[in-house]
Short mmCIF file of C-alpha atoms in Angstrom, two decimals:
data_model
loop_
_atom_site.label_atom_id
_atom_site.label_comp_id
_atom_site.label_asym_id
_atom_site.label_seq_id
_atom_site.Cartn_x
_atom_site.Cartn_y
_atom_site.Cartn_z
CA MET G 3 -3.45 91.64 -50.70
CA SER G 4 -1.21 93.45 -48.36
CA ARG G 5 -2.20 96.74 -46.75
CA ILE G 6 0.18 99.42 -45.59
CA VAL G 7 -1.22 101.38 -42.66
CA VAL G 8 0.48 104.48 -41.27
CA ILE G 9 -0.02 105.48 -37.64
CA THR G 10 0.52 109.21 -37.58
CA SER G 11 -0.42 112.40 -35.72
CA GLY G 12 1.81 115.38 -36.38
CA LYS G 13 2.24 116.09 -32.68
CA GLY G 14 4.60 114.09 -30.53
CA GLY G 15 3.75 112.20 -27.37
CA VAL G 16 0.14 111.46 -28.25
CA GLY G 17 0.55 107.70 -28.39
CA LYS G 18 1.58 106.76 -31.93
CA THR G 19 4.02 104.08 -30.88
CA THR G 20 1.68 102.68 -28.21
CA THR G 21 -1.03 102.57 -30.86
CA SER G 22 1.24 100.98 -33.48
CA ALA G 23 2.21 98.26 -31.05
CA ALA G 24 -1.38 97.69 -29.95
CA ILE G 25 -2.93 97.65 -33.41
CA ALA G 26 -0.20 95.44 -34.85
CA THR G 27 -0.50 93.01 -31.96
CA GLY G 28 -4.29 93.05 -32.21
CA LEU G 29 -4.21 92.28 -35.93
CA ALA G 30 -1.74 89.46 -35.39
CA GLN G 31 -3.96 88.04 -32.63
CA GLU G 32 -6.80 87.95 -35.12
CA GLY G 33 -4.65 85.73 -37.28
CA HIS G 34 -3.34 88.29 -39.75
CA LYS G 35 0.35 88.14 -40.50
CA THR G 36 1.55 91.58 -39.50
CA ALA G 37 4.80 93.54 -39.55
CA VAL G 38 5.25 96.74 -37.58
CA VAL G 39 7.93 99.11 -38.83
CA ASP G 40 9.53 101.86 -36.73
CA PHE G 41 10.10 104.94 -38.92
CA ASP G 42 11.38 107.02 -36.02
CA VAL G 43 15.02 106.73 -37.03
CA GLY G 44 17.24 108.26 -34.38
CA LEU G 45 14.63 108.07 -31.61
CA ARG G 46 13.59 104.46 -31.74
CA ASN G 47 11.01 103.41 -29.20
CA LEU G 48 8.89 100.72 -30.77
CA ASP G 49 11.29 97.95 -29.78
CA LEU G 50 11.01 99.07 -26.14
CA ILE G 51 7.22 99.09 -26.21
CA MET G 52 7.23 95.70 -27.88
CA GLY G 53 9.77 94.41 -25.39
CA CYS G 54 12.25 93.23 -28.00
CA GLU G 55 14.98 95.84 -27.57
CA ARG G 56 17.50 93.26 -26.47
CA ARG G 57 17.11 91.26 -29.63
CA VAL G 58 17.82 94.03 -32.13
CA VAL G 59 20.73 93.12 -34.40
CA TYR G 60 20.01 94.85 -37.67
CA ASP G 61 17.56 97.68 -38.31
CA PHE G 62 15.50 99.40 -41.00
CA VAL G 63 18.41 101.55 -42.19
CA ASN G 64 20.69 98.53 -42.43
CA VAL G 65 18.16 96.93 -44.75
CA ILE G 66 17.80 100.08 -46.85
CA ASN G 67 21.58 100.33 -47.18
CA GLY G 68 21.91 96.67 -48.04
CA ASP G 69 24.01 95.84 -44.96
CA ALA G 70 21.48 93.19 -44.01
CA ASN G 71 18.53 91.52 -45.63
CA LEU G 72 15.00 91.88 -44.37
CA ARG G 73 14.89 88.41 -42.88
CA GLN G 74 17.90 89.19 -40.70
CA ALA G 75 16.43 92.44 -39.46
CA LEU G 76 12.86 91.32 -38.73
CA ILE G 77 12.34 90.31 -35.12
CA LYS G 78 9.72 87.68 -34.43
CA ASP G 79 7.52 88.58 -31.49
CA LYS G 80 7.78 86.09 -28.68
CA ARG G 81 4.29 86.58 -27.29
CA THR G 82 2.15 86.84 -30.37
CA GLU G 83 2.09 84.57 -33.39
CA ASN G 84 2.17 86.19 -36.85
CA LEU G 85 3.84 89.35 -35.55
CA TYR G 86 7.19 90.77 -36.64
CA ILE G 87 8.98 93.98 -35.76
CA LEU G 88 11.34 95.97 -37.96
CA PRO G 89 13.18 98.29 -35.57
CA ALA G 90 14.52 101.72 -36.41
CA SER G 91 18.14 102.66 -36.23
CA GLN G 92 19.14 104.64 -33.18
CA THR G 93 22.43 105.90 -34.55
CA ARG G 94 21.32 107.39 -37.86
CA ASP G 95 19.02 110.26 -38.69
CA LYS G 96 15.90 110.42 -40.79
CA GLU G 97 17.81 111.45 -43.90
CA ALA G 98 18.82 107.79 -44.16
CA LEU G 99 15.25 106.99 -45.22
CA THR G 100 15.41 107.34 -48.97
CA GLN G 101 12.22 107.03 -50.93
CA GLU G 102 13.63 104.24 -53.09
CA GLY G 103 14.93 102.42 -50.02
CA VAL G 104 11.63 102.65 -48.16
CA GLU G 105 9.73 101.56 -51.25
CA LYS G 106 11.96 98.55 -51.70
CA VAL G 107 11.57 97.42 -48.09
CA LEU G 108 7.78 97.92 -48.07
CA GLU G 109 7.54 96.11 -51.38
CA GLU G 110 9.39 93.16 -49.95
CA LEU G 111 7.29 93.16 -46.77
CA SER G 112 4.12 93.27 -48.89
CA GLN G 113 4.96 89.92 -50.39
CA GLU G 114 4.88 88.23 -47.04
CA PHE G 115 2.63 90.21 -44.73
CA GLU G 116 -1.07 91.00 -44.75
CA TYR G 117 -0.67 94.19 -42.75
CA ILE G 118 2.30 96.50 -42.55
CA ILE G 119 1.95 99.01 -39.73
CA CYS G 120 4.19 102.04 -40.13
CA ASP G 121 4.91 103.83 -36.86
CA SER G 122 5.48 107.43 -37.93
CA PRO G 123 7.73 109.85 -36.09
CA ALA G 124 6.26 113.14 -34.90
CA GLY G 125 6.47 116.22 -37.06
CA ILE G 126 5.80 116.74 -40.74
CA GLU G 127 9.35 116.31 -41.97
CA ARG G 128 11.06 113.61 -43.93
CA GLY G 129 10.57 110.73 -41.48
CA ALA G 130 6.84 111.35 -41.17
CA LEU G 131 6.43 111.91 -44.90
CA MET G 132 8.27 108.68 -45.70
CA ALA G 133 6.13 106.71 -43.24
CA ALA G 134 2.97 108.03 -44.89
CA TYR G 135 4.04 108.17 -48.52
CA PHE G 136 3.31 104.58 -49.52
CA ALA G 137 0.37 104.04 -47.17
CA ASP G 138 -2.97 102.60 -48.27
CA GLU G 139 -4.70 103.70 -45.11
CA ALA G 140 -3.99 105.97 -42.16
CA ILE G 141 -4.82 105.98 -38.48
CA VAL G 142 -4.53 109.49 -37.09
CA VAL G 143 -3.86 109.52 -33.35
CA THR G 144 -5.14 112.56 -31.48
CA ASN G 145 -5.37 113.66 -27.88
CA PRO G 146 -8.51 115.59 -26.98
CA GLU G 147 -6.79 118.95 -26.78
CA VAL G 148 -6.62 121.84 -29.22
CA SER G 149 -2.99 121.70 -30.33
CA SER G 150 -3.06 117.98 -30.97
CA VAL G 151 -6.25 118.28 -32.99
CA ARG G 152 -4.77 121.14 -35.01
CA ASP G 153 -1.66 119.09 -35.80
CA SER G 154 -3.76 116.11 -36.79
CA ASP G 155 -5.74 118.33 -39.12
CA ARG G 156 -2.48 119.47 -40.68
CA MET G 157 -1.38 115.87 -41.04
CA LEU G 158 -4.68 114.95 -42.72
CA GLY G 159 -4.02 117.69 -45.25
CA ILE G 160 -0.57 116.29 -45.91
CA LEU G 161 -1.99 112.77 -46.30
CA SER G 162 -4.38 114.03 -48.94
CA SER G 163 -1.65 115.72 -50.96
CA LYS G 164 1.77 114.24 -50.30
CA THR G 165 1.23 110.50 -50.53
CA ARG G 166 1.84 108.29 -53.51
CA ARG G 167 -1.89 107.79 -53.93
CA ALA G 168 -2.46 111.54 -54.02
CA GLU G 169 0.38 112.11 -56.45
CA GLN G 170 -0.92 109.42 -58.77
CA GLY G 171 -4.36 111.01 -58.66
CA GLU G 172 -6.04 108.06 -56.96
CA ASP G 173 -8.71 108.45 -54.31
CA PRO G 174 -7.33 109.96 -51.12
CA LEU G 175 -6.32 107.29 -48.66
CA PRO G 176 -8.93 106.40 -46.05
CA ALA G 177 -8.06 107.97 -42.70
CA HIS G 178 -9.41 106.86 -39.33
CA LEU G 179 -9.45 108.82 -36.13
CA LEU G 180 -8.18 107.31 -32.89
CA ILE G 181 -8.53 109.47 -29.80
CA THR G 182 -6.14 108.53 -27.03
CA ARG G 183 -5.76 109.65 -23.41
CA TYR G 184 -9.44 110.44 -23.20
CA SER G 185 -10.84 111.27 -19.80
CA ALA G 186 -14.63 111.49 -19.66
CA ASP G 187 -14.41 113.16 -16.24
CA ARG G 188 -12.25 115.97 -17.53
CA VAL G 189 -14.48 116.40 -20.55
CA GLU G 190 -17.43 116.82 -18.25
CA LYS G 191 -15.55 119.50 -16.32
CA GLY G 192 -14.82 121.26 -19.57
CA GLU G 193 -11.07 120.68 -19.34
CA MET G 194 -10.85 118.56 -22.44
CA LEU G 195 -12.41 118.47 -25.88
CA SER G 196 -15.17 115.91 -26.18
CA VAL G 197 -15.25 113.13 -28.76
CA GLU G 198 -17.89 115.11 -30.65
CA ASP G 199 -15.73 118.26 -30.66
CA VAL G 200 -12.75 116.41 -32.07
CA GLN G 201 -14.79 114.57 -34.63
CA GLU G 202 -16.53 117.75 -35.70
CA ILE G 203 -13.22 119.49 -36.34
CA LEU G 204 -11.50 116.63 -38.10
CA SER G 205 -14.56 115.10 -39.78
CA ILE G 206 -13.20 111.62 -40.38
CA GLY G 207 -14.48 108.25 -39.26
CA MET G 208 -13.85 107.24 -35.67
CA LEU G 209 -11.90 104.06 -35.10
CA GLY G 210 -11.83 104.25 -31.35
CA VAL G 211 -11.46 106.17 -28.13
CA ILE G 212 -8.75 104.98 -25.76
CA PRO G 213 -9.28 106.15 -22.19
CA GLU G 214 -6.49 107.71 -20.18
CA SER G 215 -5.20 104.78 -18.20
CA GLN G 216 -2.40 103.81 -15.89
CA ALA G 217 -2.39 100.49 -17.74
CA VAL G 218 -0.80 102.16 -20.79
CA LEU G 219 2.19 103.37 -18.79
CA ASN G 220 2.52 100.08 -16.96
CA ALA G 221 2.43 98.15 -20.22
CA SER G 222 5.04 100.44 -21.80
CA ASN G 223 7.33 100.03 -18.83
CA ALA G 224 6.89 96.29 -18.99
CA GLY G 225 7.62 96.23 -22.73
CA MET G 226 4.24 94.75 -23.49
CA PRO G 227 1.64 96.09 -25.95
CA VAL G 228 -1.29 97.30 -23.83
CA VAL G 229 -3.76 95.36 -25.95
CA LEU G 230 -2.46 92.21 -24.26
CA ASP G 231 -3.67 93.56 -20.91
CA THR G 232 -7.19 92.31 -21.42
CA GLU G 233 -8.27 93.42 -17.95
CA SER G 234 -7.57 97.07 -18.59
CA ASP G 235 -9.97 99.55 -20.16
CA ALA G 236 -7.27 100.79 -22.54
CA GLY G 237 -6.48 97.25 -23.64
CA GLN G 238 -10.16 96.54 -24.31
CA ALA G 239 -10.58 99.82 -26.16
CA TYR G 240 -7.68 98.91 -28.46
CA ARG G 241 -9.24 95.50 -29.05
CA ASP G 242 -12.45 97.22 -30.10
CA ALA G 243 -10.48 99.51 -32.39
CA VAL G 244 -8.80 96.55 -34.08
CA ALA G 245 -12.17 94.85 -34.54
CA ARG G 246 -13.59 98.01 -36.10
CA PHE G 247 -10.54 98.31 -38.30
CA LEU G 248 -11.29 94.81 -39.57
CA GLY G 249 -14.82 95.88 -40.40
CA GLU G 250 -16.73 94.83 -37.30
CA ASP G 251 -19.35 97.21 -35.94
CA ARG G 252 -18.79 97.72 -32.23
CA PRO G 253 -20.28 100.35 -29.96
CA HIS G 254 -17.89 102.88 -28.49
CA ARG G 255 -17.13 102.38 -24.82
CA PHE G 256 -15.32 104.51 -22.27
CA ILE G 257 -16.54 107.80 -23.67
CA THR G 258 -19.04 108.59 -20.96
CA THR G 259 -18.24 109.21 -17.33
CA GLN G 260 -16.93 106.59 -14.97
CA LYS G 261 -20.27 105.26 -13.63
CA LYS G 262 -21.72 104.61 -17.01
CA GLY G 263 -18.36 103.25 -18.04
CA ILE G 264 -18.56 100.55 -15.39
CA PHE G 265 -22.08 99.64 -16.45
CA GLY G 266 -20.95 99.48 -20.02
CA ARG G 267 -18.11 97.21 -19.09
CA LEU G 268 -20.32 94.90 -17.05
CA PHE G 269 -22.84 94.46 -19.79
CA ARG G 270 -20.63 94.44 -22.81
CA GLY G 271 -17.32 93.17 -21.52
CA MET M 23 -23.27 95.74 -67.04
CA SER M 24 -24.83 96.83 -70.28
CA ALA M 25 -22.68 97.89 -73.19
CA ASN M 26 -21.69 101.51 -73.29
CA PRO M 27 -24.23 103.18 -75.60
CA SER M 28 -21.87 105.82 -76.96
CA PRO M 29 -18.44 104.96 -78.32
CA ILE M 30 -15.56 106.36 -76.30
CA GLN M 31 -14.08 109.46 -77.86
CA PRO M 32 -10.32 109.37 -78.35
CA ILE M 33 -9.97 112.89 -77.01
CA GLU M 34 -11.84 115.08 -74.63
CA PHE M 35 -11.33 118.73 -73.77
CA LYS M 36 -11.76 119.59 -70.13
CA GLY M 37 -12.05 123.04 -68.64
CA ARG M 38 -10.20 122.42 -65.40
CA MET M 39 -8.74 125.22 -63.37
CA ILE M 40 -5.12 124.71 -62.42
CA LEU M 41 -2.81 126.75 -60.29
CA VAL M 42 0.51 127.52 -61.94
CA SER M 43 3.31 129.60 -60.50
CA ILE M 44 4.29 132.74 -62.33
CA LEU M 45 8.00 133.47 -62.35
CA ARG M 46 8.49 137.19 -62.64
CA LEU M 47 11.87 138.24 -63.98
CA HIS M 48 13.38 141.58 -63.08
CA PRO M 49 16.26 143.19 -64.95
CA ALA M 50 19.45 141.66 -63.53
CA GLU M 51 22.89 140.50 -64.51
CA PRO M 52 22.94 136.89 -65.71
CA VAL M 53 25.11 135.93 -62.72
CA ALA M 54 22.62 137.45 -60.28
CA LEU M 55 19.79 135.53 -61.94
CA GLN M 56 21.75 132.31 -61.70
CA GLU M 57 22.55 132.87 -58.07
CA ALA M 58 18.95 133.68 -57.22
CA LEU M 59 17.72 130.53 -58.94
CA GLU M 60 20.36 128.41 -57.28
CA ALA M 61 19.44 129.80 -53.88
CA ARG M 62 15.76 128.98 -54.43
CA MET M 63 16.63 125.56 -55.77
CA HIS M 64 18.67 124.91 -52.66
CA GLU M 65 15.85 126.01 -50.36
CA ALA M 66 13.17 123.84 -51.91
CA PRO M 67 14.67 121.38 -54.36
CA ASP M 68 11.63 119.10 -54.39
CA LEU M 69 9.30 121.93 -55.08
CA MET M 70 11.43 123.58 -57.74
CA ARG M 71 12.46 120.55 -59.74
CA ASP M 72 10.28 120.23 -62.84
CA MET M 73 7.93 122.88 -61.45
CA PRO M 74 5.83 124.22 -64.30
CA VAL M 75 6.05 127.99 -64.52
CA VAL M 76 4.74 130.77 -66.68
CA VAL M 77 7.32 133.51 -67.10
CA ASP M 78 6.37 137.13 -66.68
CA MET M 79 8.88 139.43 -68.39
CA ASP M 80 6.86 142.60 -68.28
CA ALA M 81 9.50 144.30 -66.13
CA MET M 82 12.24 143.56 -68.65
CA ALA M 83 11.18 146.06 -71.31
CA ASP M 84 14.67 147.49 -71.65
CA THR M 85 16.46 144.17 -71.98
CA PRO M 86 17.56 143.09 -75.47
CA ALA M 87 15.83 140.07 -76.95
CA GLN M 88 18.98 137.98 -76.95
CA ASP M 89 19.41 138.50 -73.21
CA LEU M 90 15.79 137.62 -72.58
CA LEU M 91 16.25 134.37 -74.44
CA SER M 92 19.34 133.49 -72.48
CA ALA M 93 17.55 134.36 -69.24
CA LEU M 94 14.83 131.89 -70.20
CA GLU M 95 17.49 129.31 -70.95
CA THR M 96 19.03 129.87 -67.52
CA VAL M 97 15.64 129.32 -65.89
CA ARG M 98 15.23 126.12 -67.87
CA GLN M 99 18.68 124.87 -66.88
CA HIS M 100 17.71 125.19 -63.23
CA GLY M 101 15.09 122.55 -63.62
CA LEU M 102 11.98 124.68 -64.00
CA LYS M 103 9.65 123.68 -66.81
CA LEU M 104 8.58 126.65 -68.88
CA ILE M 105 5.05 126.18 -70.07
CA GLY M 106 4.40 129.62 -71.41
CA LEU M 107 5.07 133.33 -71.38
CA LEU M 108 2.71 135.71 -69.70
CA TYR M 109 1.40 137.95 -72.44
CA SER M 110 2.98 141.40 -72.51
CA GLN M 111 4.55 143.78 -74.99
CA VAL M 112 7.91 142.29 -74.06
CA SER M 113 7.02 138.64 -74.32
CA ALA M 114 4.82 138.77 -77.42
CA PRO M 115 7.67 139.06 -79.95
CA LEU M 116 9.52 136.17 -78.30
CA ALA M 117 6.71 133.63 -78.50
CA ASP M 118 7.67 132.28 -81.91
CA ARG M 119 11.37 132.16 -81.19
CA THR M 120 10.94 130.27 -77.94
CA GLY M 121 8.14 128.07 -79.17
CA LEU M 122 6.28 128.92 -75.95
CA PRO M 123 2.61 129.88 -75.97
CA LEU M 124 1.53 133.30 -74.80
CA ILE M 125 -0.73 133.10 -71.80
CA VAL M 126 -3.24 135.79 -70.99
CA LEU M 127 -4.52 136.17 -67.46
CA GLY M 128 -8.21 136.52 -66.79
CA PRO M 129 -9.55 140.04 -67.26
CA ARG M 130 -8.57 142.42 -64.52
CA ALA M 131 -10.55 145.36 -63.31
CA GLY M 132 -10.06 148.01 -65.95
CA GLY M 133 -9.45 145.41 -68.60
CA GLU M 134 -5.93 146.43 -69.46
CA VAL M 135 -5.11 142.93 -70.61
CA PRO M 136 -6.56 142.07 -73.99
CA LEU M 137 -8.23 138.71 -74.17
CA ARG M 138 -6.22 137.69 -77.20
CA PRO M 139 -2.69 138.80 -77.86
CA ALA M 140 -2.31 141.51 -80.46
CA PRO M 141 -0.89 140.34 -83.78
CA LYS M 142 2.77 139.66 -83.37
CA PRO M 143 5.28 141.90 -85.11
CA PRO M 144 7.72 140.18 -87.49
CA ILE M 145 10.42 138.22 -85.73
CA GLU M 146 13.17 140.45 -87.09
CA SER M 147 11.86 143.53 -85.36
CA ALA M 148 13.57 144.69 -82.22
CA PRO M 149 11.77 143.55 -79.07
CA GLN M 150 11.77 147.03 -77.57
CA GLU M 151 9.57 148.22 -80.38
CA THR M 152 6.06 148.62 -79.04
CA SER M 153 3.35 146.82 -80.84
CA GLU M 154 1.55 149.02 -83.31
CA ALA M 155 -1.53 146.90 -83.48
CA ALA M 156 -4.64 148.45 -82.02
CA PRO M 157 -5.50 146.89 -78.68
CA VAL M 158 -8.37 144.47 -78.88
CA PRO M 159 -11.23 145.79 -76.76
CA PRO M 160 -11.82 143.71 -73.63
CA VAL M 161 -14.59 141.21 -73.99
CA GLN M 162 -17.47 142.07 -71.68
CA ALA M 163 -19.08 138.83 -70.61
CA VAL M 164 -16.26 136.55 -69.72
CA HIS M 165 -17.25 133.76 -67.38
CA THR M 166 -14.39 132.69 -65.19
CA PRO M 167 -15.10 129.26 -63.81
CA SER M 168 -15.42 128.99 -60.06
CA LEU M 169 -13.10 126.72 -58.18
CA VAL M 170 -15.05 124.04 -56.33
CA VAL M 171 -13.27 122.19 -53.54
CA ASN M 172 -14.99 119.04 -52.34
CA GLN M 173 -12.52 118.18 -49.61
CA PRO M 174 -12.10 119.89 -46.27
CA VAL M 175 -9.37 122.53 -46.36
CA ARG M 176 -7.08 121.49 -43.55
CA SER M 177 -4.67 123.37 -41.34
CA GLY M 178 -1.63 124.45 -43.33
CA GLN M 179 -3.37 124.21 -46.68
CA GLN M 180 -4.04 127.14 -48.93
CA VAL M 181 -6.54 127.32 -51.75
CA TYR M 182 -6.69 130.25 -54.15
CA ALA M 183 -9.34 130.74 -56.81
CA ARG M 184 -7.56 133.00 -59.26
CA GLY M 185 -9.83 135.12 -61.31
CA GLY M 186 -13.06 133.68 -59.92
CA ASP M 187 -15.13 132.48 -57.01
CA LEU M 188 -14.19 129.81 -54.55
CA ILE M 189 -16.73 127.27 -53.34
CA ILE M 190 -15.83 124.90 -50.55
CA THR M 191 -18.33 122.21 -49.70
CA GLY M 192 -16.64 121.18 -46.44
CA ALA M 193 -14.93 122.87 -43.54
CA VAL M 194 -12.07 125.33 -43.54
CA SER M 195 -9.95 124.38 -40.54
CA ALA M 196 -8.13 126.70 -38.19
CA GLY M 197 -4.74 127.34 -39.74
CA ALA M 198 -6.04 126.97 -43.29
CA GLU M 199 -6.29 129.84 -45.75
CA VAL M 200 -8.79 130.27 -48.57
CA LEU M 201 -8.48 133.08 -51.09
CA ALA M 202 -10.38 134.17 -54.16
CA ASP M 203 -10.41 137.03 -56.57
CA GLY M 204 -14.19 136.82 -56.36
CA HIS M 205 -16.58 135.57 -53.68
CA ILE M 206 -15.95 132.78 -51.22
CA HIS M 207 -18.65 130.30 -50.22
CA VAL M 208 -18.00 127.86 -47.41
CA TYR M 209 -20.68 125.24 -46.85
CA GLY M 210 -19.06 124.01 -43.65
CA PRO M 211 -17.69 125.86 -40.66
CA LEU M 212 -15.17 128.57 -41.50
CA ARG M 213 -12.49 128.41 -38.83
CA GLY M 214 -9.44 129.51 -40.79
CA LYS M 215 -8.71 132.63 -42.79
CA ALA M 216 -10.85 133.71 -45.72
CA LEU M 217 -9.77 136.46 -48.08
CA ALA M 218 -12.17 137.44 -50.86
CA GLY M 219 -11.52 139.94 -53.62
CA VAL M 220 -7.79 139.67 -53.07
CA ARG M 221 -7.03 141.65 -56.22
CA GLY M 222 -9.14 144.53 -55.08
CA LEU M 223 -12.74 143.61 -55.85
CA ASP M 224 -14.69 145.66 -53.26
CA SER M 225 -17.96 143.91 -54.03
CA ALA M 226 -16.60 140.46 -53.20
CA ARG M 227 -18.36 138.68 -50.34
CA ILE M 228 -17.81 135.75 -48.04
CA PHE M 229 -20.68 133.39 -47.28
CA CYS M 230 -20.41 130.68 -44.68
CA ARG M 231 -22.52 128.11 -42.91
CA ARG M 232 -20.82 128.93 -39.66
CA LEU M 233 -18.46 131.78 -38.90
CA ASP M 234 -15.66 131.06 -36.47
CA ALA M 235 -12.84 132.51 -38.52
CA GLU M 236 -9.33 133.57 -37.61
CA LEU M 237 -9.51 136.36 -40.14
CA VAL M 238 -11.88 137.60 -42.78
CA SER M 239 -10.78 140.00 -45.48
CA ILE M 240 -12.34 141.66 -48.47
CA ALA M 241 -10.25 143.60 -50.98
CA GLY M 242 -7.45 144.03 -48.46
CA HIS M 243 -9.62 145.25 -45.58
CA TYR M 244 -9.70 142.73 -42.81
CA ARG M 245 -10.84 141.80 -39.33
CA ILE M 246 -8.94 139.38 -37.15
CA ALA M 247 -10.60 136.95 -34.75
CA GLU M 248 -10.17 139.34 -31.85
CA ASP M 249 -12.18 141.99 -33.67
CA ILE M 250 -15.06 139.66 -34.46
CA LEU M 251 -17.65 139.87 -31.70
CA ASP M 252 -19.19 136.77 -30.21
CA THR M 253 -22.57 138.00 -31.38
CA GLU M 254 -21.24 138.24 -34.92
CA ARG M 255 -20.00 134.68 -34.87
CA GLY M 256 -22.58 132.05 -35.54
CA ASP M 257 -24.53 130.26 -38.22
CA ASN M 258 -25.22 131.48 -41.73
CA ARG M 259 -23.14 134.60 -42.03
CA LEU M 260 -22.45 136.99 -44.87
CA ILE M 261 -19.41 139.22 -44.84
CA THR M 262 -19.31 142.32 -46.96
CA LEU M 263 -17.27 145.46 -47.32
CA SER M 264 -19.06 148.74 -46.94
CA GLY M 265 -16.74 151.64 -47.44
CA GLU M 266 -13.72 150.65 -45.42
CA THR M 267 -15.58 148.54 -42.88
CA ILE M 268 -15.98 144.80 -42.88
CA ARG M 269 -19.57 144.03 -41.97
CA ILE M 270 -20.81 140.70 -40.73
CA LEU M 271 -24.49 140.02 -41.31
CA GLU M 272 -26.83 137.16 -40.71
CA ILE M 273 -28.26 135.67 -43.87
#
């Protein structure tokens, strides 16, 4: 059984692509055959984060238009077994994502992959709607600040009404919350919303809290999913999130201030 | 699993409340109607295509029957699905000819809408002719079902309980809007806008577990967030209209 998971947020710049890369890599590391699909047609980034931008020949839109078949367009990750990337087109716009085309490609991916991670573009327009439409599950990425939380709330509403599951009257798709760029210090100073604040507003299950970390930027620049940086707090937090996604019960780390964080790492790491 | 004790019935009637758009037609040249429909279709093709609508022709009293029928045909050609005609003196004579059911809205204050349509005049009669039948007196104890929402109402969403109360078991997020012709109950935090008695019911009230609203309104009178004092915000609040003033009380 294949599962289609959309990584979405509404707001831009909160870490959707970083999260898509990390979760996809994490799932593949756990032995699940995983494809990660960049829906951000026109502003493709996933290939950069995954470090495969120099191997892109064909893209998602080529496959939709029948210029290439899926096998030609999928890029096998060099670092992680079981992981494939379907890059977005940089030269087209999101109108190129037709519902029939997207359905066909996801259908074909479903026959081969256990998990299909859809990296949604920002916004609530066509690209984002297409990324979410066929999803079985959603991971909503939020920064602990008011506008990001508001946009995520909006996106949750859209997920419950504008997806195929909603239109066919099935149960709403399960949505998980992933808070990124979390800084316990700034929460303590009252400069940021706390985990509890965010969870109270959005009232969905918490998949993980990723601390604000230089490691994320370094990993992006190096074209490496941050989850592979096992030394870093962000990398470990993503690992935990993947484990929770697969049903494991792990305590949340990195959500209290630095001192406790170090203790937590020493004892649990 | 034990066998189902009762055999499954082939049919089942369910009293579900559904929101349907009402398309109100105003007297206009056929070309103007076409252009207006095309413009709307262009703006929101996904929304408009196959959208079920009930047509309100009350404003078209002076339009000949033939023109009304062709107006309906034009609407149909633009992809809207006609599911009924809103009951009025104008639409009643057309029901048989169009094959569309007459739909009566829930009783309004003053009860000017009869619960059942008056007997229809013969088809041959001119549509302008006013119905001679005595109006059926409004039925007193009509129970309009409340709309119960079991999901959180999220930013950007709007829920309207037409003709009745609205009960929301979860939260109403900032940026969401909940409206009812009757009372509104929110069993989670109310952070968005809540408008009760939107068709003018002064006695409508808003109840909420926690008040942190952007706006509260009863029968058109409202207070925005800025006008709600910090002391008025808080747990278990009741919002009523007294005279022209919105009052916020602790329950």
